[in-house]
Coordinates of C-alpha atoms and ligand atoms in Angstrom, one line a residue:
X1 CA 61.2 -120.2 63.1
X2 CA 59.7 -120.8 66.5
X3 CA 60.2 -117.8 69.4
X4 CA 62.4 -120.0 71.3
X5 CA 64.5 -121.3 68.3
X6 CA 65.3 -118.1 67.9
X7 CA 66.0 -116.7 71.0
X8 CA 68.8 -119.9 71.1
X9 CA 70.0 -118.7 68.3
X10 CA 70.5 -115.4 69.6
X11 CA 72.3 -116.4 72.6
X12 CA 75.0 -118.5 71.0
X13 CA 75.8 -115.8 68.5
X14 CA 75.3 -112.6 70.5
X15 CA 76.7 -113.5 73.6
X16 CA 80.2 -111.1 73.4
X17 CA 78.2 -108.0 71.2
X18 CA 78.2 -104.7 72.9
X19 CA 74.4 -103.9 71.4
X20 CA 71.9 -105.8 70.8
X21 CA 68.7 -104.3 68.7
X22 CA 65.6 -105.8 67.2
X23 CA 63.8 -104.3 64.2
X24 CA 60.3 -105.6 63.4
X25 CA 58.6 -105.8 60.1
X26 CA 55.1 -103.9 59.3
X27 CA 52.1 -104.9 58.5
X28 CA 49.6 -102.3 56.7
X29 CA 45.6 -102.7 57.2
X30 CA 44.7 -99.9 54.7
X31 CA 46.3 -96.8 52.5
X32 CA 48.4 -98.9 50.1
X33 CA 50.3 -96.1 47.5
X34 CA 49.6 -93.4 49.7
X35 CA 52.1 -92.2 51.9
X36 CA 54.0 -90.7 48.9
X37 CA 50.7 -88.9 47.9
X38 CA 50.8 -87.0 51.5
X39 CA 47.8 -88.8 52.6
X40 CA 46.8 -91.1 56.1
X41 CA 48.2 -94.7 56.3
X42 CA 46.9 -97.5 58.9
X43 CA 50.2 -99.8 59.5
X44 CA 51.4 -101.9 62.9
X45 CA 54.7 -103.2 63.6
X46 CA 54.6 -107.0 63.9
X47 CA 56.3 -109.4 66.5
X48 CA 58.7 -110.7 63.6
X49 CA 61.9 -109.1 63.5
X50 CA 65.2 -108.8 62.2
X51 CA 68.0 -108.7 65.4
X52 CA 71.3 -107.3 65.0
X53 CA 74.2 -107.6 67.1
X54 CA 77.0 -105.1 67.2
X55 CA 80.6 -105.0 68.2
X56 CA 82.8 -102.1 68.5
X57 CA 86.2 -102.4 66.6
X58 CA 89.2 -100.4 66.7
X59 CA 89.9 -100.5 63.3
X60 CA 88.1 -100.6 60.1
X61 CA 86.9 -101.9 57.9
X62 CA 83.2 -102.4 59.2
X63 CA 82.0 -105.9 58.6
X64 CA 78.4 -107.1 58.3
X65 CA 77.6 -111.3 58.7
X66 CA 74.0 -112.6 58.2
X67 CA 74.3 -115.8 60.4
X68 CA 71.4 -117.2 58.2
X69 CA 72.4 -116.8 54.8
X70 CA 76.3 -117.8 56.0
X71 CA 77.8 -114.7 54.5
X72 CA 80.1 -111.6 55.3
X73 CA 80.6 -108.9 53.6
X74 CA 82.8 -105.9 54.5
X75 CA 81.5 -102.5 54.1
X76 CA 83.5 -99.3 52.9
X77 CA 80.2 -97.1 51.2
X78 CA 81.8 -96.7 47.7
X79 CA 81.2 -100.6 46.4
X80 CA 78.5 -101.6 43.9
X81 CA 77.1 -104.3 45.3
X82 CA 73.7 -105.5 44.8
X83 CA 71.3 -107.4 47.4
X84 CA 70.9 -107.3 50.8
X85 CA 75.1 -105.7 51.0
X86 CA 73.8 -103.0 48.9
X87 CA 71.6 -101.3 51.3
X88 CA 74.9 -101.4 54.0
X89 CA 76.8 -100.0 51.2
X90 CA 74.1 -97.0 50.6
X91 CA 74.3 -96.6 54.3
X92 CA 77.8 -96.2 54.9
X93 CA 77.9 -93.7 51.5
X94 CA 75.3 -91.5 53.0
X95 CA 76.9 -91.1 56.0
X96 CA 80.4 -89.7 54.4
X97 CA 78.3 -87.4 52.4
X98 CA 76.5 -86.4 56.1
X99 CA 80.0 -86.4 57.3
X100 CA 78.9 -88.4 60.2
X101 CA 82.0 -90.1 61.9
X102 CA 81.5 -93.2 63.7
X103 CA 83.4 -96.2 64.8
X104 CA 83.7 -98.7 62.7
X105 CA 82.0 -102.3 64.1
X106 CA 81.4 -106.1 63.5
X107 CA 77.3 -106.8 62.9
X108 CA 75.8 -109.9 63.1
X109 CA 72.4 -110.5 61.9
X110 CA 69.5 -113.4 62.8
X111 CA 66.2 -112.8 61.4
X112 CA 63.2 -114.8 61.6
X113 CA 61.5 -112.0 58.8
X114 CA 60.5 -113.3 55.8
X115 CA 61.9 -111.3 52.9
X116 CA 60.6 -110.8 49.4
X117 CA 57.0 -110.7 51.2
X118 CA 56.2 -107.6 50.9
X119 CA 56.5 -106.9 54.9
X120 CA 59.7 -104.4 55.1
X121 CA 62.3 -106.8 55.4
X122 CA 64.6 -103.7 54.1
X123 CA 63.2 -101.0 56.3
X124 CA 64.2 -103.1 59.0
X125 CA 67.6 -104.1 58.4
X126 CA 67.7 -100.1 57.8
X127 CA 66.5 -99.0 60.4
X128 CA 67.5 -101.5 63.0
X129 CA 71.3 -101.0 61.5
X130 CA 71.1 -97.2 61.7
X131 CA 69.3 -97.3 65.7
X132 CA 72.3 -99.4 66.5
X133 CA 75.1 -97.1 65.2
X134 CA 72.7 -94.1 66.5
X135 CA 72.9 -95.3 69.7
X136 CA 76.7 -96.3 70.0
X137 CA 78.0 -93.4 68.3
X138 CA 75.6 -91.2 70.4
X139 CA 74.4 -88.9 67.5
X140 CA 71.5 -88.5 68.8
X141 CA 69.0 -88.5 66.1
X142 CA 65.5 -89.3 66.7
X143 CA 63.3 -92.1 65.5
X144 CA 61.7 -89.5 63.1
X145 CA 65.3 -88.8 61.5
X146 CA 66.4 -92.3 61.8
X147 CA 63.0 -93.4 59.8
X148 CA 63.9 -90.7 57.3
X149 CA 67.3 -91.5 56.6
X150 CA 66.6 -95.5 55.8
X151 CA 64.2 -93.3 53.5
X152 CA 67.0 -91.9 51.8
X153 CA 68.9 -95.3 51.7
X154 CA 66.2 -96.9 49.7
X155 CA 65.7 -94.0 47.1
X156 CA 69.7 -94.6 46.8
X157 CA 69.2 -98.2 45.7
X158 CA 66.7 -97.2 43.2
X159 CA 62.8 -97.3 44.7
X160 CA 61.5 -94.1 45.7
X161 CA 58.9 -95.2 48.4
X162 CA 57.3 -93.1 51.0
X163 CA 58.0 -92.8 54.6
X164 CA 55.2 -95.7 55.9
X165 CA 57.9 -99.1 56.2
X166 CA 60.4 -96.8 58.5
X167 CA 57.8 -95.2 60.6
X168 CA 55.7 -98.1 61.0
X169 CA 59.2 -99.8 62.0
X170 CA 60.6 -97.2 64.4
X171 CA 57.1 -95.7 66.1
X172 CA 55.2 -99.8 65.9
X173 CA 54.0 -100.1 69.5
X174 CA 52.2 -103.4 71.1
X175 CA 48.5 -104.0 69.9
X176 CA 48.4 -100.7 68.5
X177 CA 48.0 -100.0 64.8
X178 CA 49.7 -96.1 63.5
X179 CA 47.3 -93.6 62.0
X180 CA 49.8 -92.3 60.3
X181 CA 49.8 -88.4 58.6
X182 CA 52.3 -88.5 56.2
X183 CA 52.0 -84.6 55.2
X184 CA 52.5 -83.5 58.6
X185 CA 54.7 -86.9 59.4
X186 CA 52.9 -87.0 62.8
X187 CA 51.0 -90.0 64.0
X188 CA 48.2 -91.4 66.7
X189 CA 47.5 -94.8 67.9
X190 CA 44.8 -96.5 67.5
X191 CA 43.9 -100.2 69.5
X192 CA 44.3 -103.1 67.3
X193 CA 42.4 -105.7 69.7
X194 CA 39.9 -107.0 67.6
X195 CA 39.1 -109.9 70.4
X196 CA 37.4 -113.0 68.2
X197 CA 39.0 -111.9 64.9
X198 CA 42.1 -111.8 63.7
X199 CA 44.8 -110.8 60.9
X200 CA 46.5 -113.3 58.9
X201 CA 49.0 -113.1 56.3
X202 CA 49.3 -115.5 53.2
X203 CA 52.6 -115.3 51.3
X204 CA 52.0 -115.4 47.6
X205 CA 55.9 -116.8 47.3
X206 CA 56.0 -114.6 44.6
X207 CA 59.0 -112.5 45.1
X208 CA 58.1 -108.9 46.3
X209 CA 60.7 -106.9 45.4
X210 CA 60.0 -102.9 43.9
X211 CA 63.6 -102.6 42.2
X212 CA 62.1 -102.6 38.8
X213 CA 58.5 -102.6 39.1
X214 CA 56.4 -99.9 37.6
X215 CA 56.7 -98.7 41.4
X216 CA 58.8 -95.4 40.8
X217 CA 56.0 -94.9 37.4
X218 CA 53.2 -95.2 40.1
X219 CA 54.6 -92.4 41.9
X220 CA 55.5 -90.3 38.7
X221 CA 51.7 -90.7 37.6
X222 CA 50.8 -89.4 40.9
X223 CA 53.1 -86.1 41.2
X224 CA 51.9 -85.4 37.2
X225 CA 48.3 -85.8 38.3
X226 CA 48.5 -83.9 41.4
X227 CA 50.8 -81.2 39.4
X228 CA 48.0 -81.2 36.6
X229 CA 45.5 -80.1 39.8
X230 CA 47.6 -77.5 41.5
X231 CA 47.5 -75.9 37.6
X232 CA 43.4 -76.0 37.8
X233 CA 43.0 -74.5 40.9
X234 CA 44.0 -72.7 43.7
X235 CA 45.1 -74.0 47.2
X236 CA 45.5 -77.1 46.4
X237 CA 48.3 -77.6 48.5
X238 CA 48.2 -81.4 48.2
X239 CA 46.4 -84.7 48.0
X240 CA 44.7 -84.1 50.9
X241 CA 42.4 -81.3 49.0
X242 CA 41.8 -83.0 46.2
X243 CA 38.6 -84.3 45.1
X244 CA 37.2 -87.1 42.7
X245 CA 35.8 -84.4 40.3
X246 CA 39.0 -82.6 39.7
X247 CA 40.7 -85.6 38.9
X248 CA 38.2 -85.9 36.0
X249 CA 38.4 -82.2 34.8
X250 CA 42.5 -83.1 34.1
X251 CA 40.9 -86.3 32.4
X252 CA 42.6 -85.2 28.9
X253 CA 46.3 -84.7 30.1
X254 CA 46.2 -88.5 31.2
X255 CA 45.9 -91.5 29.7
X256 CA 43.0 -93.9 30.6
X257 CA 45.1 -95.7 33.3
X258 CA 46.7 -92.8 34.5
X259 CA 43.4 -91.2 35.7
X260 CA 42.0 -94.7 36.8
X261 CA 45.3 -94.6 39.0
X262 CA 44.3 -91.0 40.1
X263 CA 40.6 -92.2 40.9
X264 CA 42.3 -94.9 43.2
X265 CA 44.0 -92.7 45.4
X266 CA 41.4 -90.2 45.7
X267 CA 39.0 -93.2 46.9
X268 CA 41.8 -94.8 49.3
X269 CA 41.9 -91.8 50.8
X270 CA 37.9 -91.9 51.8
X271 CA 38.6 -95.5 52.9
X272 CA 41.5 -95.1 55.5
X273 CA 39.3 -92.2 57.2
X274 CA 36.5 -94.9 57.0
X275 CA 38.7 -97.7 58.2
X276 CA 40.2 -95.8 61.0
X277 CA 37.0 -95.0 62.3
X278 CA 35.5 -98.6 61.9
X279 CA 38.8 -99.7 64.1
X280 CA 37.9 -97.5 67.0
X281 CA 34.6 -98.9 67.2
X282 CA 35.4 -102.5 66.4
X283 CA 33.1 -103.1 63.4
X284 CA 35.1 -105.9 61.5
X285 CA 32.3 -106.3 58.6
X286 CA 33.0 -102.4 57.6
X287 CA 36.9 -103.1 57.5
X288 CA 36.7 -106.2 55.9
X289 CA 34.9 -105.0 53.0
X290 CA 37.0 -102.2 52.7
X291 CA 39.8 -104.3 52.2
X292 CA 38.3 -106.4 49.6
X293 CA 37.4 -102.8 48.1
X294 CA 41.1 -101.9 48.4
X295 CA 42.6 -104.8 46.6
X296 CA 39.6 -104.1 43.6
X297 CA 41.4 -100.6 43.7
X298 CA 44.6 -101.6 43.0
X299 CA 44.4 -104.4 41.4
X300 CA 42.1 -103.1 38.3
X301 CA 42.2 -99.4 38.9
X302 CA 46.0 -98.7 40.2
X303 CA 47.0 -101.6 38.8
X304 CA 49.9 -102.9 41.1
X305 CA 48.7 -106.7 41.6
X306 CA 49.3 -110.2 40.2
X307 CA 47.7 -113.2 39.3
X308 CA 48.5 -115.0 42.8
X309 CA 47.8 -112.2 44.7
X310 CA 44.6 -111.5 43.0
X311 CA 43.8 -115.7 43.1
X312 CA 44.3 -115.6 47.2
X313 CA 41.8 -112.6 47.4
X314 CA 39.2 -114.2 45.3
X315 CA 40.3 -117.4 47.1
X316 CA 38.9 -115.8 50.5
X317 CA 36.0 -113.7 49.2
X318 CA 34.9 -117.7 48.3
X319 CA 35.6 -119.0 51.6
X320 CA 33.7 -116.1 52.7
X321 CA 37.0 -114.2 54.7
X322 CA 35.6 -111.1 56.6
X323 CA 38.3 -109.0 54.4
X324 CA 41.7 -109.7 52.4
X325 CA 43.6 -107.8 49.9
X326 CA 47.4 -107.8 48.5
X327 CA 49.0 -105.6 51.0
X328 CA 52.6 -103.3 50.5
X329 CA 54.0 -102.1 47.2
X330 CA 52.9 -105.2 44.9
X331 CA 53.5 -107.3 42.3
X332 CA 53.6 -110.1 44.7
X333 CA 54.4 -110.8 48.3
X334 CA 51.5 -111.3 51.1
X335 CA 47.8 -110.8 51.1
X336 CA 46.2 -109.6 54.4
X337 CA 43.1 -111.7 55.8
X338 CA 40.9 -110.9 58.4
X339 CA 39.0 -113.8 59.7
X340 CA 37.4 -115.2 62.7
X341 CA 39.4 -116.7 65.0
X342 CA 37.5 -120.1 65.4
X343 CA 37.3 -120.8 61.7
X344 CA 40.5 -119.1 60.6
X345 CA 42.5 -122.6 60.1
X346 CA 39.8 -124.3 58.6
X347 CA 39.5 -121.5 55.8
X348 CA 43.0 -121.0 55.2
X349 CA 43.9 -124.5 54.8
X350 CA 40.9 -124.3 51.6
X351 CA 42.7 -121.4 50.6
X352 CA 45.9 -122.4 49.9
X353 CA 45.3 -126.3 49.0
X354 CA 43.6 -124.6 46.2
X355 CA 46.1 -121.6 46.0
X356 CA 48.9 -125.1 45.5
X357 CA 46.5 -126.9 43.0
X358 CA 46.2 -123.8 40.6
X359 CA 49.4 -122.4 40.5
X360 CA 51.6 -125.2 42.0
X361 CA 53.0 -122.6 44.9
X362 CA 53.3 -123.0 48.2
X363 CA 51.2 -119.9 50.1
X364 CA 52.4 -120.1 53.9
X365 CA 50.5 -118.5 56.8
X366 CA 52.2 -115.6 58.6
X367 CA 49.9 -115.3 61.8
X368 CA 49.9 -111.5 62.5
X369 CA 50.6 -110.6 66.1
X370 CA 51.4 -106.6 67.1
X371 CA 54.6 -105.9 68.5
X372 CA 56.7 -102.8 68.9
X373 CA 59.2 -100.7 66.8
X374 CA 62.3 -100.9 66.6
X375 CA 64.2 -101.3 70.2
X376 CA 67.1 -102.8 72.0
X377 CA 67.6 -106.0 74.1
X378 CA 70.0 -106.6 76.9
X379 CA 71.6 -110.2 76.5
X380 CA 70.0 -111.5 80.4
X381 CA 66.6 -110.3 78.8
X382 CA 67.1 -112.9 76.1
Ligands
GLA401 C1 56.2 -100.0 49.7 C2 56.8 -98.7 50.0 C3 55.9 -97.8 50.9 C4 54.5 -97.7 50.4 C5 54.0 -99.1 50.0 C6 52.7 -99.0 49.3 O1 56.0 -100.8 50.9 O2 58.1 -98.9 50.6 O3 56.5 -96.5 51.0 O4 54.4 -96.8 49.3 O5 54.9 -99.8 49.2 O6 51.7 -98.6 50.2

């Protein structure tokens, strides 16, 4: 949905709210599986958000209504639910066990984020949701502890994911990408101008959605590897320590995916350092292959891809695309592109008329513009 459609949209329905916030979605260049492995990340916030508007109410119970889907659910943190009401519900449940006391309020939500692709649609409504109440209960937590808790809420629904979605959606900041440390959970910016080039997402439009996946066994492998290390040798304190060879030398306590999955992260690693530096001085050829070297990474050796996502990355390699891989958790959802601004269209439109022909999908083009983190809006700034 157009800027402007949206903006409309905002001002019919949030013009009596006491709060207004907007909570983007992320993208991430490089470091795909390894925030929960301690290791550097390279995500951005993007100008696609989703916008909440909150009243205050005297009396409970708190009610939450997604203007787009036409729905309203009412929230008391002991319901099983499922879908997007589960993550209010997980909320709401971890705040009586934090014994935080707030006042109860009506929420409205717009969104112009598409979910299932793989750009933290969740983290957002999370995160945006717990700013809101943050700020009008005056609780005073930071974005760190905000980011942290919308953690928690998704381990509570069942997906045990690292900190990267949250951060990248509370600390995103205009044309800058987040070198993120997720040991130390400390970050620096670096510029994300790249002047002639340009990122592009293309939505598989297959459903990405980690409930279920061999996610949670991704992580397992990981902390049994990284255990199996620590047992080896001495001061190891983490993944950042660990090096190719000593993933082989605990080669016979894994299975033959398990330490392909261990050889991935200890190479991602290598390549967000590599990345990071490329960014700073501009050198698009270096990222781009990296990417493509990426989505080889986890699509063979970590094993966390799909036949469309795969298809859209061989897809651009042909149409010789300066970089793509799948980008997020996997099993579907977007593939990131970096192309040249002045033959972008042309190449995407090859990409997906084929992407339609073979699989009979429809891939749509999420142009990738760098916004900030999560924030709120005054209704005259509308
Ligand atoms: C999902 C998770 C993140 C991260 C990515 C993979 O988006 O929520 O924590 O692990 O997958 O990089």
């Amino acid at each position: 949905m157009p800027m402007n459609a949206i903006k409309e949209k905002l001002k019919s329905h949030f013009k009596d709210t006491h709060l207004i916030v907007s909570a983007p979605g992320r993208i991430n260049i490089i470091g795909e599986h390894i925030d929960y492995n301690d290791g550097f990340v390279l995500p951005a916030a993007i100008d696609k958000a989703i916008y909440l508007g909150f009243t205050k109410k005297e009396a409970n119970p708190t009610s939450i209504q997604s203007i787009d889907f036409g729905e309203t659910i009412e929230i008391d943190g002991s319901k099983q639910t499922s879908g997007w009401a589960a993550y209010f519900e997980a909320i709401h449940q971890l705040m009586k066990e934090k014994e935080m006391w707030h006042q109860s309020v009506s929420c409205k939500i717009i969104s112009n984020l598409p979910v299932g692709a793989g750009i933290s649609s969740s983290a957002a409504l999370c995160c945006g949701y717990l700013y809101g109440l943050n700020e009008l209960n005056e609780w005073g937590m930071t974005r760190l502890e905000i980011a942290k808790f919308a953690q928690q809420v998704e381990h509570a629904i069942g997906v045990n994911c690292g900190l990267m979605d949250q951060y990248a959606v509370m600390f995103g900041m205009k044309d800058k990408a987040i070198l993120l440390d997720c040991k130390n959970e400390t970050h620096q910016y670096v510029d994300l101008k790249l002047r002639k080039h340009a990122l592009y997402l293309i939505n598989s439009n297959i459903k990405h959605e980690l409930i279920g996946t061999p996610y949670n066994d991704r992580r397992r492998t990981c902390e049994k590897i990284i255990r199996a290390i620590q047992d080896r040798y001495e001061n190891i304190p983490s993944w950042q320590n660990v090096k190719h060879h000593m993933v082989d030398e605990v080669k016979e306590q894994l299975t033959a995916n398990e330490h392909q999955q261990g050889i991935y992260v200890v190479e991602e690693f290598q390549r967000v350092k590599y990345c990071a530096a490329k960014l700073i001085e501009l050198n698009v050829t270096a990222i781009g292959k990296a990417l493509y070297e990426t989505h080889e990474g986890l699509s063979k050796q970590f094993q966390v891809s799909c036949d469309e996502t795969d298809l859209l990355v061989a897809l651009a390699k042909q149409n010789n695309v300066l970089g793509a891989r799948m980008m997020g958790g996997g099993f579907g959802g977007c593939t990131i592109n970096l192309l040249e601004k002045e033959t972008a269209q042309n190449k995407i439109e090859v990409i997906t008329a084929f992407y339609k022909q073979k699989t009979g999908l429809e891939a749509n083009v999420i142009p990738v513009n760098i916004g900030k983190g999560v924030d709120h809006i005054t209704y005259d700034n509308l």
